[in-house]
């Protein structure tokens, strides 16, 4: 593998150089995780965009209402795997392993989201995400019916759809930047 | 066409029923445009997500630095056309017609983004957006080289990429909701 | 948008320069519509092909037996939208708006033929056309069964299939020529 | 293989039962070939469509101006192979074998149109046809430049494009009908 | 068609120049068939690989247990047709014509594997092969259920899957080499 | 993730129950690795096929002539990633990590084979493999030219192509069986 890849094609901003509100917001994350995830250093180039991204992310990912946090990460990893986004798979794969307490699930969901063996509720969640992920113009009533038949509520369906949408954006930003995953993510939760 | 389509599969929230900050933010838009675009009524179901969406949108679309506003709408219409998203094409097609002062451009860009006749700088912008739009995993150095050869700066490239990413999300939200365009959009700017 | 696009990459023939039989045949169309649709000026380069094209078109499009004229245009717009053909969408979109007495239907059918909200008979017609349109080798008995279950007769199925086939040709001719829609079409029926 | 396949899903018309003008036109073909190709028996269900189809076909296929007749059949077989249309490949494969005086060319062109070994002018013709065949919305200036660089004139390019367009229609009609090739075609010219 | 194509892009080895064990193994084949199939001359470049290929082939293709030999060739021709592999289609098409005692089946299965008219058991076999052939990551329980519903045993399903897998390899080797079919294959069994 | 997945949909054979020659051949592998890779237990259902598979594998993978062993594993992981085959990615990803002495390379190559950052020779090898992997009918002279321009010899090109072909088969066998990776593979070499 090519050594010395930069964090991002467009350069990065260190925590100390971010505006104060972002510094205050990200410092606890960096302290808790032990490092600042590279996505924040890359998006730091545009503080207003980073703020909006963080707000959108937090509105969708930091809740246990309806979808559990592990299920939310499952949507992220399935979507990011379908979009072959290394940053999001490596970073959120680590979080999924931790939240699902399963060292193997992320590798399977990222690589083989359509076929991997999941519990029925997990499979319904992943199928719904995949229906919207790559060919959103084919999304329609049959997907909603299948999700409802599996017991998903409308709020849960909205969550799956919105997380898929947010990571459609996130995966494209990471591919745009050729964003490098932090080394620490690869082995977390294994 | 089926009559009486709802605004969204998941219901809508009227301006008067939104939290105060969103009401204050959206009222001038509704007054200036003459109506409240349906995307805000649909996303109003989740105020925190609507706020983040508006922030992200405004950070990228309300600037004339580098990309002109018409060029920003060009990216939106090309992306939304490639994703066959009727709401975003109808709504932003109207804005593009107005900003580009061209009654025909939106129909061509939405329907035939790869082939339509554009000025060289416009073509470079659209090609860059399309490279990231449907198969982001194929995005790479050749696309960046072509964009730079056409005179785009790194800040302009970032804008094209980020707008493409934001509307990757927006198009999916609209398909999720089967979002209905406001009737007024269809004829604006023609 | 690039200004001053030619009618066709291969030049065009004016009404006055066509062979007499074609002039007599097309003059009433030009008088009734107010202009001569550019497809005739482009195909006029080859009078024998233009004659055959007109004959095939008239045999399929000028009838109310079985499929209504609006339903026939629905097939054209869905097919031409799937093939991203601006000329056929702009020209036949105008005719569809007029025949269906609906200013919005063409934009939806062209852009989102698989997903747009249609009455059940319209949906069955469009689904049948789409099944044959892009991957004709996948067309088969399930599509025929669905069409029959929706009440389509064999003559109607033949019409949908033949119109789809004729515009498979027409869309390719328009893409070959980079055929420019007449300016008048864009706003007709809106 | 399933025995006793009908000529067409929609029935067929025998030569004796066609309108007089079509009978007079097709009888010499049947006498010269030794049988009436099934496409005519299937389209005979709609005499006006059959007439237009024959006129279009004859305007494009019965000429040696520019493209040779073998080159015209080469376009048909490449297109019909890309569209996996058994009737057109079996019938026009036979004609190609005869006109190109080559017993093997049709099998290669039909099965592997992108890769089969052809003389440079043949390869340019086939590449041009394939560019328009399956994804006509991707057709553009680079394809025209390559064709011209290989020495094709604009009239020859038009012919390749128009034949590709006509057989886009023809292949769809054959898939619609599940049209059965006449037994005689399989071994002609081998 | 380009004349004088070589047997393989990477050269070929004649029977007399192969190691003794391969010479003894292939001589009876060459004598019975009347010629040495070119695949053996191309793979002869690497005797160890040719040996393994022959062993795998013989383990799967020379048995009448469960699947008949004609059914095994049906899988090969459907797979090789889907992969547009001229060598395997021409060579195994000949064997299929002979084993199925049907001069037309191979042309249909190779060109139109999804749509061609087959007996129900044949159709189930071909559908199973196609499910694994081009997008193996989409293979799953529904395909197994359909195969079992058509009466296929697990041993027969394994055979269909393994033959599809072996010819996924074989088709790629032939495309790698641009492997030329022996002239004799084209007309065998017609 | 669904717990208690079987090794294979079609059952497995333990080392002790294999024919003697296979037992003798696989015992040293099991002893050296610490476990018997599940592919052997699944293919053990058909000893003759397992023997041929092992022979083909050993002929291609156990050599340092031309391609290094790490480069051979690179081809396997890129191919298996493109085919989204969890077994082959997890098992050969472990071997690649060990042979390339790089804990991160396998995750990148499997997930993003087209885009991941590689040294020029590695990139040429992976591009060649990908050209043959999913759409072998598009493989041709341009891919060979690019490989040669990067310094690959014909023997190295053959190796890349043959390994890609062998794992086209192997990936399909693993998807057919829903083959479960041994737990030990996930963390090897990290």
mmCIF file of N, CA and C in Angstrom, chain E residues 12 25 28 58 64 68 95 113 117 176 187:
data_model
loop_
_atom_site.group_PDB
_atom_site.id
_atom_site.type_symbol
_atom_site.label_atom_id
_atom_site.label_comp_id
_atom_site.label_asym_id
_atom_site.label_seq_id
_atom_site.Cartn_x
_atom_site.Cartn_y
_atom_site.Cartn_z
ATOM 1 N N UNK E 12 0.822 -21.067 -28.054
ATOM 2 C CA UNK E 12 0.192 -22.371 -27.820
ATOM 3 C C UNK E 12 1.262 -23.462 -27.841
ATOM 4 N N UNK E 25 -3.083 -38.314 -21.969
ATOM 5 C CA UNK E 25 -4.464 -38.032 -21.586
ATOM 6 C C UNK E 25 -5.223 -37.363 -22.730
ATOM 7 N N UNK E 28 -6.244 -39.430 -26.797
ATOM 8 C CA UNK E 28 -7.544 -40.054 -27.144
ATOM 9 C C UNK E 28 -8.622 -39.020 -27.443
ATOM 10 N N UNK E 58 -13.217 -32.851 -15.514
ATOM 11 C CA UNK E 58 -13.685 -34.229 -15.590
ATOM 12 C C UNK E 58 -14.541 -34.590 -14.377
ATOM 13 N N UNK E 64 -23.241 -38.824 -15.298
ATOM 14 C CA UNK E 64 -24.679 -38.784 -15.574
ATOM 15 C C UNK E 64 -25.471 -38.919 -14.277
ATOM 16 N N UNK E 68 -28.011 -34.829 -16.174
ATOM 17 C CA UNK E 68 -27.538 -35.533 -17.363
ATOM 18 C C UNK E 68 -26.369 -34.765 -17.972
ATOM 19 N N UNK E 95 -20.954 -29.378 -28.347
ATOM 20 C CA UNK E 95 -21.198 -30.563 -27.505
ATOM 21 C C UNK E 95 -22.665 -30.588 -27.063
ATOM 22 N N UNK E 113 -29.984 -16.392 -22.667
ATOM 23 C CA UNK E 113 -30.177 -17.402 -21.610
ATOM 24 C C UNK E 113 -31.352 -17.108 -20.686
ATOM 25 N N UNK E 117 -36.876 -20.307 -24.633
ATOM 26 C CA UNK E 117 -37.916 -21.264 -24.232
ATOM 27 C C UNK E 117 -37.295 -22.603 -23.901
ATOM 28 N N UNK E 176 -8.912 -13.815 -21.467
ATOM 29 C CA UNK E 176 -7.522 -13.398 -21.250
ATOM 30 C C UNK E 176 -6.677 -13.715 -22.483
ATOM 31 N N UNK E 187 -19.578 -26.122 -36.930
ATOM 32 C CA UNK E 187 -20.649 -26.821 -37.645
ATOM 33 C C UNK E 187 -21.017 -28.163 -37.023
#
